[in-house]
PDB file of C-alpha atoms and ligand atoms in Angstrom:
ATOM      1  CA  MET A 291       2.229  18.550 -10.773  1.00  0.00           C
ATOM      2  CA  ARG A 292      -0.241  15.674 -10.828  1.00  0.00           C
ATOM      3  CA  ILE A 293      -2.294  14.094  -8.070  1.00  0.00           C
ATOM      4  CA  GLY A 294      -2.895  10.372  -7.556  1.00  0.00           C
ATOM      5  CA  PHE A 295      -5.414   8.423  -5.493  1.00  0.00           C
ATOM      6  CA  GLY A 296      -5.260   4.743  -4.590  1.00  0.00           C
ATOM      7  CA  ARG A 297      -7.474   2.464  -2.539  1.00  0.00           C
ATOM      8  CA  ASP A 298      -7.191  -1.205  -1.689  1.00  0.00           C
ATOM      9  CA  ILE A 299      -9.077  -3.608   0.533  1.00  0.00           C
ATOM     10  CA  HIS A 300      -8.301  -7.202   1.524  1.00  0.00           C
ATOM     11  CA  ARG A 301     -10.043  -9.759   3.697  1.00  0.00           C
ATOM     12  CA  PHE A 302      -8.419 -11.205   6.766  1.00  0.00           C
ATOM     13  CA  VAL A 303      -8.277 -15.005   6.894  1.00  0.00           C
ATOM     14  CA  PRO A 304      -6.933 -17.429   9.516  1.00  0.00           C
ATOM     15  CA  LYS A 305      -3.220 -17.224   9.963  1.00  0.00           C
ATOM     16  CA  GLY A 306      -0.752 -18.782   7.577  1.00  0.00           C
ATOM     17  CA  ARG A 307       1.641 -16.205   6.218  1.00  0.00           C
ATOM     18  CA  PRO A 308       2.961 -13.084   7.957  1.00  0.00           C
ATOM     19  CA  PHE A 309       0.737  -9.988   7.967  1.00  0.00           C
ATOM     20  CA  LEU A 310       2.637  -7.333   6.007  1.00  0.00           C
ATOM     21  CA  LEU A 311       1.921  -3.627   5.984  1.00  0.00           C
ATOM     22  CA  GLY A 312       4.146  -1.175   4.143  1.00  0.00           C
ATOM     23  CA  GLY A 313       6.806  -3.871   3.925  1.00  0.00           C
ATOM     24  CA  VAL A 314       6.801  -4.453   7.695  1.00  0.00           C
ATOM     25  CA  SER A 315       5.825  -7.787   9.205  1.00  0.00           C
ATOM     26  CA  ILE A 316       3.338  -7.216  12.041  1.00  0.00           C
ATOM     27  CA  PRO A 317       2.474  -9.882  14.608  1.00  0.00           C
ATOM     28  CA  PHE A 318      -1.229 -10.706  14.241  1.00  0.00           C
ATOM     29  CA  GLU A 319      -3.481 -13.741  14.613  1.00  0.00           C
ATOM     30  CA  LYS A 320      -4.720 -13.428  11.020  1.00  0.00           C
ATOM     31  CA  GLU A 321      -3.180 -13.068   7.583  1.00  0.00           C
ATOM     32  CA  ILE A 322      -4.389 -11.187   4.504  1.00  0.00           C
ATOM     33  CA  ASP A 323      -6.171 -13.091   1.753  1.00  0.00           C
ATOM     34  CA  ALA A 324      -4.376 -12.254  -1.493  1.00  0.00           C
ATOM     35  CA  HIS A 325      -2.704 -13.718  -4.537  1.00  0.00           C
ATOM     36  CA  SER A 326       0.433 -11.667  -3.795  1.00  0.00           C
ATOM     37  CA  ASP A 327       1.899 -11.184  -0.298  1.00  0.00           C
ATOM     38  CA  GLY A 328      -1.218  -9.081   0.454  1.00  0.00           C
ATOM     39  CA  ASP A 329       0.428  -5.814   1.465  1.00  0.00           C
ATOM     40  CA  VAL A 330      -2.668  -3.598   1.196  1.00  0.00           C
ATOM     41  CA  LEU A 331      -0.702  -0.407   1.859  1.00  0.00           C
ATOM     42  CA  LEU A 332       1.820  -1.031  -0.917  1.00  0.00           C
ATOM     43  CA  HIS A 333      -0.987  -1.965  -3.325  1.00  0.00           C
ATOM     44  CA  ALA A 334      -2.858   1.301  -2.639  1.00  0.00           C
ATOM     45  CA  LEU A 335       0.413   3.195  -2.994  1.00  0.00           C
ATOM     46  CA  ALA A 336       1.195   1.627  -6.383  1.00  0.00           C
ATOM     47  CA  GLU A 337      -2.395   2.299  -7.524  1.00  0.00           C
ATOM     48  CA  ALA A 338      -1.997   5.966  -6.576  1.00  0.00           C
ATOM     49  CA  ILE A 339       1.259   6.279  -8.530  1.00  0.00           C
ATOM     50  CA  PHE A 340      -0.272   4.588 -11.600  1.00  0.00           C
ATOM     51  CA  GLY A 341      -3.354   6.785 -11.135  1.00  0.00           C
ATOM     52  CA  SER A 342      -1.334  10.000 -10.990  1.00  0.00           C
ATOM     53  CA  LEU A 343       0.094   9.128 -14.406  1.00  0.00           C
ATOM     54  CA  SER A 344      -3.241   7.887 -15.842  1.00  0.00           C
ATOM     55  CA  LEU A 345      -1.635   4.478 -16.355  1.00  0.00           C
ATOM     56  CA  GLY A 346      -4.516   2.246 -15.327  1.00  0.00           C
ATOM     57  CA  ASP A 347      -4.587   0.032 -12.255  1.00  0.00           C
ATOM     58  CA  LEU A 348      -2.520  -2.831 -10.798  1.00  0.00           C
ATOM     59  CA  GLY A 349      -4.374  -5.343 -12.952  1.00  0.00           C
ATOM     60  CA  THR A 350      -2.946  -3.623 -16.046  1.00  0.00           C
ATOM     61  CA  TYR A 351       0.550  -4.681 -14.961  1.00  0.00           C
ATOM     62  CA  PHE A 352       0.078  -7.717 -12.716  1.00  0.00           C
ATOM     63  CA  ASP A 353      -2.220 -10.609 -13.577  1.00  0.00           C
ATOM     64  CA  GLU A 354      -3.944 -11.995 -10.463  1.00  0.00           C
ATOM     65  CA  LYS A 355      -4.219 -15.375 -12.183  1.00  0.00           C
ATOM     66  CA  ASP A 356      -0.564 -15.624 -13.142  1.00  0.00           C
ATOM     67  CA  PRO A 357       0.999 -18.413 -11.037  1.00  0.00           C
ATOM     68  CA  LYS A 358       4.329 -16.550 -11.292  1.00  0.00           C
ATOM     69  CA  SER A 359       2.958 -13.714  -9.160  1.00  0.00           C
ATOM     70  CA  GLU A 360       1.730 -16.096  -6.427  1.00  0.00           C
ATOM     71  CA  GLY A 361       2.951 -14.744  -3.083  1.00  0.00           C
ATOM     72  CA  MET A 362       4.795 -11.929  -4.878  1.00  0.00           C
ATOM     73  CA  ASN A 363       6.607  -9.348  -2.773  1.00  0.00           C
ATOM     74  CA  SER A 364       4.527  -6.164  -3.129  1.00  0.00           C
ATOM     75  CA  LYS A 365       7.674  -4.028  -3.096  1.00  0.00           C
ATOM     76  CA  ILE A 366       8.119  -5.258  -6.692  1.00  0.00           C
ATOM     77  CA  ILE A 367       4.703  -3.763  -7.529  1.00  0.00           C
ATOM     78  CA  VAL A 368       5.658  -0.375  -6.062  1.00  0.00           C
ATOM     79  CA  LYS A 369       9.039  -0.515  -7.792  1.00  0.00           C
ATOM     80  CA  LYS A 370       7.293  -1.050 -11.134  1.00  0.00           C
ATOM     81  CA  ALA A 371       5.073   2.006 -10.481  1.00  0.00           C
ATOM     82  CA  LEU A 372       8.093   4.116  -9.480  1.00  0.00           C
ATOM     83  CA  ASP A 373       9.985   2.999 -12.602  1.00  0.00           C
ATOM     84  CA  GLU A 374       7.045   4.019 -14.814  1.00  0.00           C
ATOM     85  CA  MET A 375       6.975   7.388 -13.015  1.00  0.00           C
ATOM     86  CA  LYS A 376      10.735   7.973 -13.433  1.00  0.00           C
ATOM     87  CA  LYS A 377      10.550   7.034 -17.125  1.00  0.00           C
ATOM     88  CA  ARG A 378       8.134   9.931 -17.543  1.00  0.00           C
ATOM     89  CA  ASN A 379      10.463  12.271 -15.604  1.00  0.00           C
ATOM     90  CA  TYR A 380       8.346  12.690 -12.501  1.00  0.00           C
ATOM     91  CA  HIS A 381       9.274  12.312  -8.834  1.00  0.00           C
ATOM     92  CA  LEU A 382       7.196  11.960  -5.685  1.00  0.00           C
ATOM     93  CA  GLN A 383       6.447  15.116  -3.749  1.00  0.00           C
ATOM     94  CA  ASN A 384       4.509  13.732  -0.766  1.00  0.00           C
ATOM     95  CA  VAL A 385       2.212  10.861   0.139  1.00  0.00           C
ATOM     96  CA  ASP A 386      -0.724  10.809   2.564  1.00  0.00           C
ATOM     97  CA  ILE A 387      -1.838   7.360   3.721  1.00  0.00           C
ATOM     98  CA  SER A 388      -4.770   6.188   5.853  1.00  0.00           C
ATOM     99  CA  VAL A 389      -5.058   2.568   6.957  1.00  0.00           C
ATOM    100  CA  VAL A 390      -8.449   1.533   8.298  1.00  0.00           C
ATOM    101  CA  THR A 391      -8.578  -1.588  10.445  1.00  0.00           C
ATOM    102  CA  GLU A 392     -10.049  -2.567  13.780  1.00  0.00           C
ATOM    103  CA  LYS A 393      -7.124  -4.813  14.662  1.00  0.00           C
ATOM    104  CA  PRO A 394      -4.215  -5.022  15.099  1.00  0.00           C
ATOM    105  CA  HIS A 395      -3.547  -1.662  16.736  1.00  0.00           C
ATOM    106  CA  LEU A 396      -1.063   0.000  14.437  1.00  0.00           C
ATOM    107  CA  ARG A 397       0.059   2.982  16.467  1.00  0.00           C
ATOM    108  CA  GLU A 398       3.188   1.256  17.790  1.00  0.00           C
ATOM    109  CA  TYR A 399       4.218   0.266  14.241  1.00  0.00           C
ATOM    110  CA  ILE A 400       3.740   3.663  12.584  1.00  0.00           C
ATOM    111  CA  SER A 401       7.380   4.763  12.819  1.00  0.00           C
ATOM    112  CA  LYS A 402       8.660   1.364  11.668  1.00  0.00           C
ATOM    113  CA  ILE A 403       6.310   1.450   8.659  1.00  0.00           C
ATOM    114  CA  LYS A 404       7.349   5.031   7.879  1.00  0.00           C
ATOM    115  CA  ASN A 405      11.026   3.965   7.944  1.00  0.00           C
ATOM    116  CA  SER A 406      10.210   1.160   5.545  1.00  0.00           C
ATOM    117  CA  LEU A 407       8.311   3.527   3.219  1.00  0.00           C
ATOM    118  CA  GLU A 408      11.183   6.002   3.330  1.00  0.00           C
ATOM    119  CA  ASN A 409      13.418   3.232   1.929  1.00  0.00           C
ATOM    120  CA  ILE A 410      10.929   1.873  -0.597  1.00  0.00           C
ATOM    121  CA  LEU A 411       9.985   5.308  -1.960  1.00  0.00           C
ATOM    122  CA  ASN A 412      13.339   7.028  -1.425  1.00  0.00           C
ATOM    123  CA  LEU A 413      11.333   9.890   0.058  1.00  0.00           C
ATOM    124  CA  SER A 414      12.056  11.772   3.275  1.00  0.00           C
ATOM    125  CA  LYS A 415       9.840  10.926   6.250  1.00  0.00           C
ATOM    126  CA  ASP A 416       8.506  14.472   6.546  1.00  0.00           C
ATOM    127  CA  CYS A 417       6.863  13.879   3.149  1.00  0.00           C
ATOM    128  CA  ILE A 418       5.153  10.670   4.285  1.00  0.00           C
ATOM    129  CA  ALA A 419       1.962  10.898   6.372  1.00  0.00           C
ATOM    130  CA  LEU A 420       0.654   7.657   7.827  1.00  0.00           C
ATOM    131  CA  LYS A 421      -2.556   7.494   9.828  1.00  0.00           C
ATOM    132  CA  ALA A 422      -4.120   4.470  11.464  1.00  0.00           C
ATOM    133  CA  GLN A 423      -7.874   4.553  11.912  1.00  0.00           C
ATOM    134  CA  THR A 424     -10.630   2.175  12.957  1.00  0.00           C
ATOM    135  CA  ASN A 425     -14.084   1.929  11.421  1.00  0.00           C
ATOM    136  CA  GLU A 426     -15.781   2.458  14.789  1.00  0.00           C
ATOM    137  CA  GLY A 427     -17.107  -1.096  14.709  1.00  0.00           C
ATOM    138  CA  CYS A 428     -19.106  -0.518  11.499  1.00  0.00           C
ATOM    139  CA  ASP A 429     -19.424  -3.018   8.631  1.00  0.00           C
ATOM    140  CA  ALA A 430     -16.890  -5.719   7.661  1.00  0.00           C
ATOM    141  CA  ILE A 431     -13.867  -3.634   8.623  1.00  0.00           C
ATOM    142  CA  GLY A 432     -15.431  -2.831  11.967  1.00  0.00           C
ATOM    143  CA  LYS A 433     -16.011  -6.532  12.534  1.00  0.00           C
ATOM    144  CA  GLY A 434     -12.327  -7.194  11.853  1.00  0.00           C
ATOM    145  CA  GLU A 435     -12.983  -9.069   8.603  1.00  0.00           C
ATOM    146  CA  ALA A 436     -11.013  -6.761   6.330  1.00  0.00           C
ATOM    147  CA  ILE A 437      -8.410  -4.019   6.122  1.00  0.00           C
ATOM    148  CA  LEU A 438      -8.664  -0.940   3.893  1.00  0.00           C
ATOM    149  CA  CYS A 439      -6.058   1.558   2.780  1.00  0.00           C
ATOM    150  CA  TYR A 440      -6.349   4.951   1.061  1.00  0.00           C
ATOM    151  CA  VAL A 441      -3.428   6.833  -0.461  1.00  0.00           C
ATOM    152  CA  VAL A 442      -3.301  10.312  -1.946  1.00  0.00           C
ATOM    153  CA  LEU A 443      -0.025  11.551  -3.385  1.00  0.00           C
ATOM    154  CA  LEU A 444       1.459  14.320  -5.449  1.00  0.00           C
ATOM    155  CA  ILE A 445       4.053  13.896  -8.167  1.00  0.00           C
ATOM    156  CA  GLU A 446       6.047  16.652  -9.811  1.00  0.00           C
ATOM    157  CA  LYS A 447       7.932  16.926 -13.119  1.00  0.00           C
ATOM    158  CA  ASP A 448      11.736  16.720 -12.552  1.00  0.00           C
TER     159      ASP A 448
HETATM  160 ZN1   ZN B 206      -4.301  -5.573  -2.946  1.00  0.00          ZN
END
């Protein structure tokens, strides 16, 4: 078994594109500032999978400056990480996710996001923990300027 940790943070900017979290579009007055579609949860997840395999970070596989990856669907990033994992004969055991943001309130979207993750990861929901937290008003996240996501996961040899 191997453990992986991933973290990602993005700024919020005035609305343009949909705000995506775990592949789910969430109504919000702001969007995420990113070269890709800005799905902070999927980025942290992919980082954790790459990390568990000691395969570097997202930048190793996806160039932020590449115009081809402009607005890229982050599910492609997770799929790449899962493919690298499968190639090495590992599978996911469980994932534990914490999203830290002041707004929007995520509680009502938790089950929808978990359904989406179940599909993306092909992992049963009882192996996916998803927690929504605030930063108690502290720093940039507390002021609603950014959103942060942490992921810890375990992979196991087939
Ligand atoms: Zn990111």
